[in-house]
Short mmCIF file of C-alpha atoms in Angstrom, two decimals:
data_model
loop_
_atom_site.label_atom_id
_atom_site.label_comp_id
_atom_site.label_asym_id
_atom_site.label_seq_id
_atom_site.Cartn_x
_atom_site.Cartn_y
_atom_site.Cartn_z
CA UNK A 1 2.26 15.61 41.58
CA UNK A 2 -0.26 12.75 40.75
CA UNK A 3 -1.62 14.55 37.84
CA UNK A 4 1.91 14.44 36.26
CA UNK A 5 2.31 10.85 37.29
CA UNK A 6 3.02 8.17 34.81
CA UNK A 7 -0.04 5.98 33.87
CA UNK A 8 0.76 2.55 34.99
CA UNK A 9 2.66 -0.43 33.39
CA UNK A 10 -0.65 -2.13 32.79
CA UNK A 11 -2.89 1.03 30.72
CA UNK A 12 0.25 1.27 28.60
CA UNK A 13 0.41 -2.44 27.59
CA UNK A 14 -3.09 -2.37 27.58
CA UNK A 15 -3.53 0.99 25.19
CA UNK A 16 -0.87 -1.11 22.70
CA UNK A 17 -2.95 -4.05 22.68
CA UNK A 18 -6.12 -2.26 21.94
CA UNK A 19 -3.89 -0.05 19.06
CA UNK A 20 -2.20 -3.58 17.68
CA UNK A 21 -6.13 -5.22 17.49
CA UNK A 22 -7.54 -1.46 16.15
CA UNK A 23 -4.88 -2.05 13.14
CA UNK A 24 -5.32 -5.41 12.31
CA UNK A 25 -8.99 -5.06 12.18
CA UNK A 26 -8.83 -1.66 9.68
CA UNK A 27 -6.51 -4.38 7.73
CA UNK A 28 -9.92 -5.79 7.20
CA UNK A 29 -11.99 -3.23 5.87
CA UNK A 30 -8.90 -2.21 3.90
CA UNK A 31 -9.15 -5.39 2.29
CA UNK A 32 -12.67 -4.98 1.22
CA UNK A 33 -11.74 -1.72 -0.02
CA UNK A 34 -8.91 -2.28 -2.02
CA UNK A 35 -10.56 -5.06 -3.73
CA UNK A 36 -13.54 -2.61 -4.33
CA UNK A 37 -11.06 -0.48 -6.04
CA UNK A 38 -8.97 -2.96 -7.98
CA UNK A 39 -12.12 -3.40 -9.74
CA UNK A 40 -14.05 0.19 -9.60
CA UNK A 41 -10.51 1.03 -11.93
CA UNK A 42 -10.96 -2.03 -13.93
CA UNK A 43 -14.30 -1.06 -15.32
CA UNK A 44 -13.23 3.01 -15.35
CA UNK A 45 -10.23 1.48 -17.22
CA UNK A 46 -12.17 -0.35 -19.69
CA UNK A 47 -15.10 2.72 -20.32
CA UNK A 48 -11.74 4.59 -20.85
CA UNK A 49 -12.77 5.20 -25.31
CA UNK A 50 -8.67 5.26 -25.42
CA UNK A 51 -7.88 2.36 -23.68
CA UNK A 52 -10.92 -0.06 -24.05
CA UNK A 53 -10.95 -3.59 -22.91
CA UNK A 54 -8.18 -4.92 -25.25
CA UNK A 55 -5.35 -2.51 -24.49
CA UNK A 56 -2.12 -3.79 -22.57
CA UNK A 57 -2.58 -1.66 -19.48
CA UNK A 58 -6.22 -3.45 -19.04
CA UNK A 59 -4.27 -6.55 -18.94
CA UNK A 60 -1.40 -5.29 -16.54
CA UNK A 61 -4.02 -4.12 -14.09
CA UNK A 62 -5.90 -7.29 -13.88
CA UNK A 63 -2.50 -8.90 -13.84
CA UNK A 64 -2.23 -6.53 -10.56
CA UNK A 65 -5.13 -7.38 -9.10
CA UNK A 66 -4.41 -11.03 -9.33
CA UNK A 67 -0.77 -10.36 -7.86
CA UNK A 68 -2.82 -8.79 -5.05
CA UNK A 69 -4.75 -11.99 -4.48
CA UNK A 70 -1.84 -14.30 -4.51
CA UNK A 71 -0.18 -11.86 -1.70
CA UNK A 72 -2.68 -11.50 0.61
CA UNK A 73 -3.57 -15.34 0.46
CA UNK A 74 -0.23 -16.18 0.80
CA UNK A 75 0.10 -13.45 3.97
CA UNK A 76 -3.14 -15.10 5.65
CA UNK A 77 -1.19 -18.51 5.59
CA UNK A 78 1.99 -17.05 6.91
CA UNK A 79 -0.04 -15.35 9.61
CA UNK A 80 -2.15 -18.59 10.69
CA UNK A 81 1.95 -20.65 10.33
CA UNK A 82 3.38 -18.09 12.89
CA UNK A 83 0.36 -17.48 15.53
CA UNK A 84 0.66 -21.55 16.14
CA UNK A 85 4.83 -21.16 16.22
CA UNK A 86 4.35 -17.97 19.08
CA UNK A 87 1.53 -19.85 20.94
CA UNK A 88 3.96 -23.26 20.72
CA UNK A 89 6.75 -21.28 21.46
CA UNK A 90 5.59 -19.68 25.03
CA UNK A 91 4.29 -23.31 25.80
CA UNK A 92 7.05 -24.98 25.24
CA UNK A 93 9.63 -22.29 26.87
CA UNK A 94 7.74 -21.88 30.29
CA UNK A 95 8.61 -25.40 31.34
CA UNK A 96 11.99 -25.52 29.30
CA UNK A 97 12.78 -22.27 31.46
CA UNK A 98 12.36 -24.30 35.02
CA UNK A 99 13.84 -28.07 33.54
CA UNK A 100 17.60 -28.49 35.21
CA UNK A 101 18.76 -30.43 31.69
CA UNK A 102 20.84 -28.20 30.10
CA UNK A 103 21.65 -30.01 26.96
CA UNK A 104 17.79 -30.66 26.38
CA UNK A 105 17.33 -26.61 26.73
CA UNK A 106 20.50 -26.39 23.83
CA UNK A 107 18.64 -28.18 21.53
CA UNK A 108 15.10 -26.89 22.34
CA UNK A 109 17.05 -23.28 21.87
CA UNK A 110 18.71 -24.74 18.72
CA UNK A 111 15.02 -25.56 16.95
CA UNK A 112 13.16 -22.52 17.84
CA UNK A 113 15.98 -20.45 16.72
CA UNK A 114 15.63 -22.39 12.81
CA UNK A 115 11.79 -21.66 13.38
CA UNK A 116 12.58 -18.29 14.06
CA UNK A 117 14.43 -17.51 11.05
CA UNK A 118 11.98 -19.13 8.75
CA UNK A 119 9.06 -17.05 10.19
CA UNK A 120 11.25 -13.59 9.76
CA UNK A 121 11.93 -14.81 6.10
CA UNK A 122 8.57 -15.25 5.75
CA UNK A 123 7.59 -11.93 6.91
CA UNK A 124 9.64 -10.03 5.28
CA UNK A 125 8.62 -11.53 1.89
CA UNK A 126 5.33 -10.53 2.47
CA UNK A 127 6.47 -6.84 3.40
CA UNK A 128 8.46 -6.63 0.49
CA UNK A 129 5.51 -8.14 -1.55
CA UNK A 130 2.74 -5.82 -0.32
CA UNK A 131 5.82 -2.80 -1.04
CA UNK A 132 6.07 -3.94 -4.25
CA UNK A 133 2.93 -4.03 -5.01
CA UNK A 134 2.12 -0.22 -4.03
CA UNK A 135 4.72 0.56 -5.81
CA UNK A 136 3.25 -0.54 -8.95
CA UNK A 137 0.33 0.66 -8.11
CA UNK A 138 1.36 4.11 -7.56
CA UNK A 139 3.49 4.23 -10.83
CA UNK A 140 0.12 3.32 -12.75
CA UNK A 141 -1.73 6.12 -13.17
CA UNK A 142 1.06 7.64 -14.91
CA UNK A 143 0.98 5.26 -17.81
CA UNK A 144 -2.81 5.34 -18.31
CA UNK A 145 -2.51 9.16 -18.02
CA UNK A 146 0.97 9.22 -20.90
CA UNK A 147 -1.84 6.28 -23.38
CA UNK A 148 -4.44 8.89 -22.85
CA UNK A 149 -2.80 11.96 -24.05
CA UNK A 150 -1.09 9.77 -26.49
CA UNK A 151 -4.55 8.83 -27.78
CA UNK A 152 -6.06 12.46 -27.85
CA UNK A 153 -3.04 14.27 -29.17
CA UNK A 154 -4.66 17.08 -31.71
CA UNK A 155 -2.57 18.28 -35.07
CA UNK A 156 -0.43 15.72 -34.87
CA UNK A 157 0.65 16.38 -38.07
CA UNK A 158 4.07 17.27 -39.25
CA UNK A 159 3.34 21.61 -39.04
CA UNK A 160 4.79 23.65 -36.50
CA UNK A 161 2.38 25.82 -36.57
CA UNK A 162 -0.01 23.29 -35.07
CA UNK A 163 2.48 22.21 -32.79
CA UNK A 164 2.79 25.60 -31.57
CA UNK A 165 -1.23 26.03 -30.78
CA UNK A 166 -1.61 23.17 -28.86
CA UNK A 167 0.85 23.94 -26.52
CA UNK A 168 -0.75 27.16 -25.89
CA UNK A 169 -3.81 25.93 -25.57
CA UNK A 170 -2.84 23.23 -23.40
CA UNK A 171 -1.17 25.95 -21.39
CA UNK A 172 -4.45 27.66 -21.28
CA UNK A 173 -6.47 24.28 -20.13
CA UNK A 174 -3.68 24.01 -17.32
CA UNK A 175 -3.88 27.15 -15.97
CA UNK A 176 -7.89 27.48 -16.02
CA UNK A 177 -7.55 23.45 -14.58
CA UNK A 178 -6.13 24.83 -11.59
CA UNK A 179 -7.98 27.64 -10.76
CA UNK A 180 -10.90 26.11 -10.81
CA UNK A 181 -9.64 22.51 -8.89
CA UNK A 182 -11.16 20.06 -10.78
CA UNK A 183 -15.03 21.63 -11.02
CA UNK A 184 -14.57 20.21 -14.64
CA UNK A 185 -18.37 21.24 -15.78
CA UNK A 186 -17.88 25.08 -14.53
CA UNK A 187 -14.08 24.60 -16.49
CA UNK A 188 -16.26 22.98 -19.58
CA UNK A 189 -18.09 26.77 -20.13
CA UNK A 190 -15.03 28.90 -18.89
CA UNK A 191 -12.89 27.52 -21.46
CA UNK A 192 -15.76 27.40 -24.23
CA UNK A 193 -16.26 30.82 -23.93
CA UNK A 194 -12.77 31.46 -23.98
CA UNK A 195 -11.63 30.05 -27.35
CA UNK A 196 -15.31 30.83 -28.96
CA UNK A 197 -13.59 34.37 -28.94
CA UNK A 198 -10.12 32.62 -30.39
CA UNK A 199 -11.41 32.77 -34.25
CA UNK A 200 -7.86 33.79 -34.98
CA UNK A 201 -4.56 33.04 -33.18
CA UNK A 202 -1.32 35.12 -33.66
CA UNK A 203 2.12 33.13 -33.39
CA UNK A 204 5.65 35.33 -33.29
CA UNK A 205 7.52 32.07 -35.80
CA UNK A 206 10.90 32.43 -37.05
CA UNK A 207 10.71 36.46 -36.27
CA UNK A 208 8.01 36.65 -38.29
CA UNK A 209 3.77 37.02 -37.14
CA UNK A 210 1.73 34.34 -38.31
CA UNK A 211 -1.70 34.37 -38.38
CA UNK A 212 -3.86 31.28 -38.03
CA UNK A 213 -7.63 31.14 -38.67
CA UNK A 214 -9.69 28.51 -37.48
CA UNK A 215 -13.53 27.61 -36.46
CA UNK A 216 -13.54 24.24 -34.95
CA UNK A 217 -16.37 22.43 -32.66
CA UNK A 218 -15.24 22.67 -29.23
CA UNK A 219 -17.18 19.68 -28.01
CA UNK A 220 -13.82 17.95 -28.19
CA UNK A 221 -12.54 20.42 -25.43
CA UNK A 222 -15.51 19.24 -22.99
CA UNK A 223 -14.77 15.41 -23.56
CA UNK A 224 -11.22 15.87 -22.80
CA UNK A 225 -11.99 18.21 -19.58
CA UNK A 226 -14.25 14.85 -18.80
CA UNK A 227 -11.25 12.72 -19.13
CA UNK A 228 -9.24 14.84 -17.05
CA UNK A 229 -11.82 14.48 -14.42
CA UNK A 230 -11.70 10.83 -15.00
CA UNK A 231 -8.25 10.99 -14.15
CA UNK A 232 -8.43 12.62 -11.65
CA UNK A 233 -10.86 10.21 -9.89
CA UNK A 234 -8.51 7.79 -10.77
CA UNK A 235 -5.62 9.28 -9.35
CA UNK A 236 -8.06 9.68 -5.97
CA UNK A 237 -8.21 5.77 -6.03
CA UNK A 238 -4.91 5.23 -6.62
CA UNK A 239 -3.38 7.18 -4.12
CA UNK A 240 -5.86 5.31 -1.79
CA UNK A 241 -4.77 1.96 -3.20
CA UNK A 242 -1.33 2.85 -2.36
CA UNK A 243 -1.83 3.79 1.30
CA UNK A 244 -3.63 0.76 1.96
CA UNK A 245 -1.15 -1.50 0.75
CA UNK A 246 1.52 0.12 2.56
CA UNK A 247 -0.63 -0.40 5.62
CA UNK A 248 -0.38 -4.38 5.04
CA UNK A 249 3.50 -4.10 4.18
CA UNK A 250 3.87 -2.34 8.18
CA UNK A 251 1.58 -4.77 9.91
CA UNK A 252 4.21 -7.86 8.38
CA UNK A 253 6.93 -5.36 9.23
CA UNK A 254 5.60 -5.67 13.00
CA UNK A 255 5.87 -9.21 12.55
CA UNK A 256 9.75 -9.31 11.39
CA UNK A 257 10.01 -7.00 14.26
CA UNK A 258 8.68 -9.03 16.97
CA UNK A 259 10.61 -12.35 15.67
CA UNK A 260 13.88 -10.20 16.15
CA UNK A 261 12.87 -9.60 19.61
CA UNK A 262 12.31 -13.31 20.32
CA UNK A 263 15.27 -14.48 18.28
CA UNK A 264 17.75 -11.79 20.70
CA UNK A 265 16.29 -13.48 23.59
CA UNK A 266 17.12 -16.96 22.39
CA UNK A 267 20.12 -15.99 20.84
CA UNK A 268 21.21 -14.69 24.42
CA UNK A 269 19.83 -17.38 26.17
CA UNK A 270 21.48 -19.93 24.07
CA UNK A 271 25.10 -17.96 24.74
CA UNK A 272 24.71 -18.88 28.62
CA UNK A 273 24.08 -22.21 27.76
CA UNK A 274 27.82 -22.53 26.94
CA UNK A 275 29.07 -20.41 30.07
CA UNK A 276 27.02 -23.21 32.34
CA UNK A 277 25.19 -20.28 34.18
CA UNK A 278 21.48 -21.98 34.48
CA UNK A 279 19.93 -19.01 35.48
CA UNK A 280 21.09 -16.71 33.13
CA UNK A 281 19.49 -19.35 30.75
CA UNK A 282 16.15 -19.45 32.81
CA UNK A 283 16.03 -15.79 32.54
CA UNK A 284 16.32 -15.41 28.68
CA UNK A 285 13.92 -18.29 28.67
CA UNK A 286 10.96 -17.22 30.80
CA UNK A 287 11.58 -13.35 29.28
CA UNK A 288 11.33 -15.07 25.47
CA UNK A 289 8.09 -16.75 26.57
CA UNK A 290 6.32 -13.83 28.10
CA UNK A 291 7.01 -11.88 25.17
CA UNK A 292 5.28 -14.26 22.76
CA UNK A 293 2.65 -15.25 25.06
CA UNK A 294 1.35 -12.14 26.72
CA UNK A 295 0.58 -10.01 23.31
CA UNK A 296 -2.07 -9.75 21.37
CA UNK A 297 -0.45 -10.26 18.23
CA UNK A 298 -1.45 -13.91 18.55
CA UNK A 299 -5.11 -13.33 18.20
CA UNK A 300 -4.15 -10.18 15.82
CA UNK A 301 -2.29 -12.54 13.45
CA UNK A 302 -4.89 -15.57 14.18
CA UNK A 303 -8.07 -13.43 13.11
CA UNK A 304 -5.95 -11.99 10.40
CA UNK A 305 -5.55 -15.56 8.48
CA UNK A 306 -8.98 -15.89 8.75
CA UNK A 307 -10.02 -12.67 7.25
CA UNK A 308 -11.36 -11.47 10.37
CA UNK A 309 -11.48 -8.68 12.62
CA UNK A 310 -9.37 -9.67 16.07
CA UNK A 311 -12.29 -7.11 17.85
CA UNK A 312 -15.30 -8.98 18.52
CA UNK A 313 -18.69 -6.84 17.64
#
């Protein structure tokens, strides 16, 4: 029977505090790192012979980058603003809770509940921000991938008969891309080999056969294998981009989340305050404070405006 007992109350609250300060401090590396990679794709962006440093996109990712800046500075001061509004809020509603002047409790009630909202606004623009922002982020790649091919696009001349090749080859390049995930220097000889063989290409046209002969250097074919590595690695650091924004978007959700917890107790507190049942009040009162003062998102939030970790080494 004890072995299928329940831990207790305080290894559960004390397992979420230790999870809560374990997320807030990977925050922090996660910073480092996406600032490491904001700029690891500005320079692959810029060594990118397509794109170079003058293209748009070079602009609209350092344009990202400085969005990034803006949101996470602005998150650190809404974090510092709301650590001093929970610790002022559990010091002011202990006493309130045991004071006998109901009117002075109304209005107390009254002010925290304005504070409230602003801190909820406040954290949700800085979820939506850091959503926003990995959604940009993820939709990148996409566009430097479309200016790429756009760049590189072979026989772009008006004949169909061109047309018609490099889709097969590009068929071919998929196919062999695949198999071999992304080994692009073993891919570089398997597809040399391949077309080195290709001196002449047969294409069914308009019910008719076609035959088109052709001795090209296939260095080109290696270079663009390269750049498909490249993106490729890109893609890698996008995708990891993403994720860690998102992770900043759910710690502010956690915030909105724990305001709506204290707002419901005030909100409920305040109702008693016109049905002249003191207790009731008290109640709703001392519950609010103990929620904002016995959690660690305090020092989580505190450490967090200061670019810390809230785990001390």
């Amino acid at each position: 029977m004890e072995g299928n007992a329940l831990p207790p109350y305080s290894d559960n609250r004390d397992a979420a505090r230790a999870d809560l300060k374990q997320k807030f401090t990977a925050l922090v590396h996660d910073q480092r790192d996406i600032q490491e990679i904001f700029r690891s794709i500005a320079i692959e962006l810029r060594a990118t012979p397509e794109i170079g440093d003058r293209h748009p996109l070079v602009q609209e990712w350092e344009a990202l980058r400085e969005r990034h800046k803006h949101t996470y500075n602005k998150s650190r001061h809404s974090a510092s603003w709301c650590a001093r509004y929970l610790e002022n809020f559990a010091k002011t509603l202990i006493p309130l809770s045991i004071s006998k002047d109901i009117p002075e409790k109304k209005e107390m009630i009254k002010l925290f509940l304005e504070a409230i909202g602003a801190h909820m606004e406040a954290a949700k623009e800085n979820m939506e921000s850091f959503s926003e922002l990995a959604r940009d982020v993820e939709a990148f790649p996409h566009r430097v991938a479309s200016a790429v091919r756009t760049a590189n696009s072979p026989w772009t001349g008006s004949s169909g008969f061109f047309v018609k090749i490099e889709e097969w080859v590009e068929q071919l390049w998929n196919s062999i891309w695949q198999m071999i995930a992304g080994l692009f220097s073993k891919l570089a000889h398997v597809l040399d080999a391949a077309l080195a063989r290709l001196q002449r290409i047969s294409i069914s046209f308009c019910g008719a056969s076609v035959d088109v002969w052709f001795q090209r250097d296939y260095d080109y074919i290696r270079q663009d294998l390269i750049e498909k590595q490249r993106e490729r690695e890109l893609q890698d650091n996008y995708d990891i981009l993403h994720d860690k924004l998102s992770g900043f978007e759910g710690a502010w959700h956690l915030v909105h989340v724990k305001c709506s917890q204290l707002l419901a107790d005030l909100e409920l507190a305040q109702s008693f305050t016109e049905t002249n049942v003191p207790r009731a009040v008290d109640t709703n009162l001392a519950a609010a404070a103990a929620a904002a003062l016995d959690d660690s998102l305090i020092e989580c939030l505190r450490a967090y405006s200061k670019g810390e970790s809230p785990i001390s080494s």
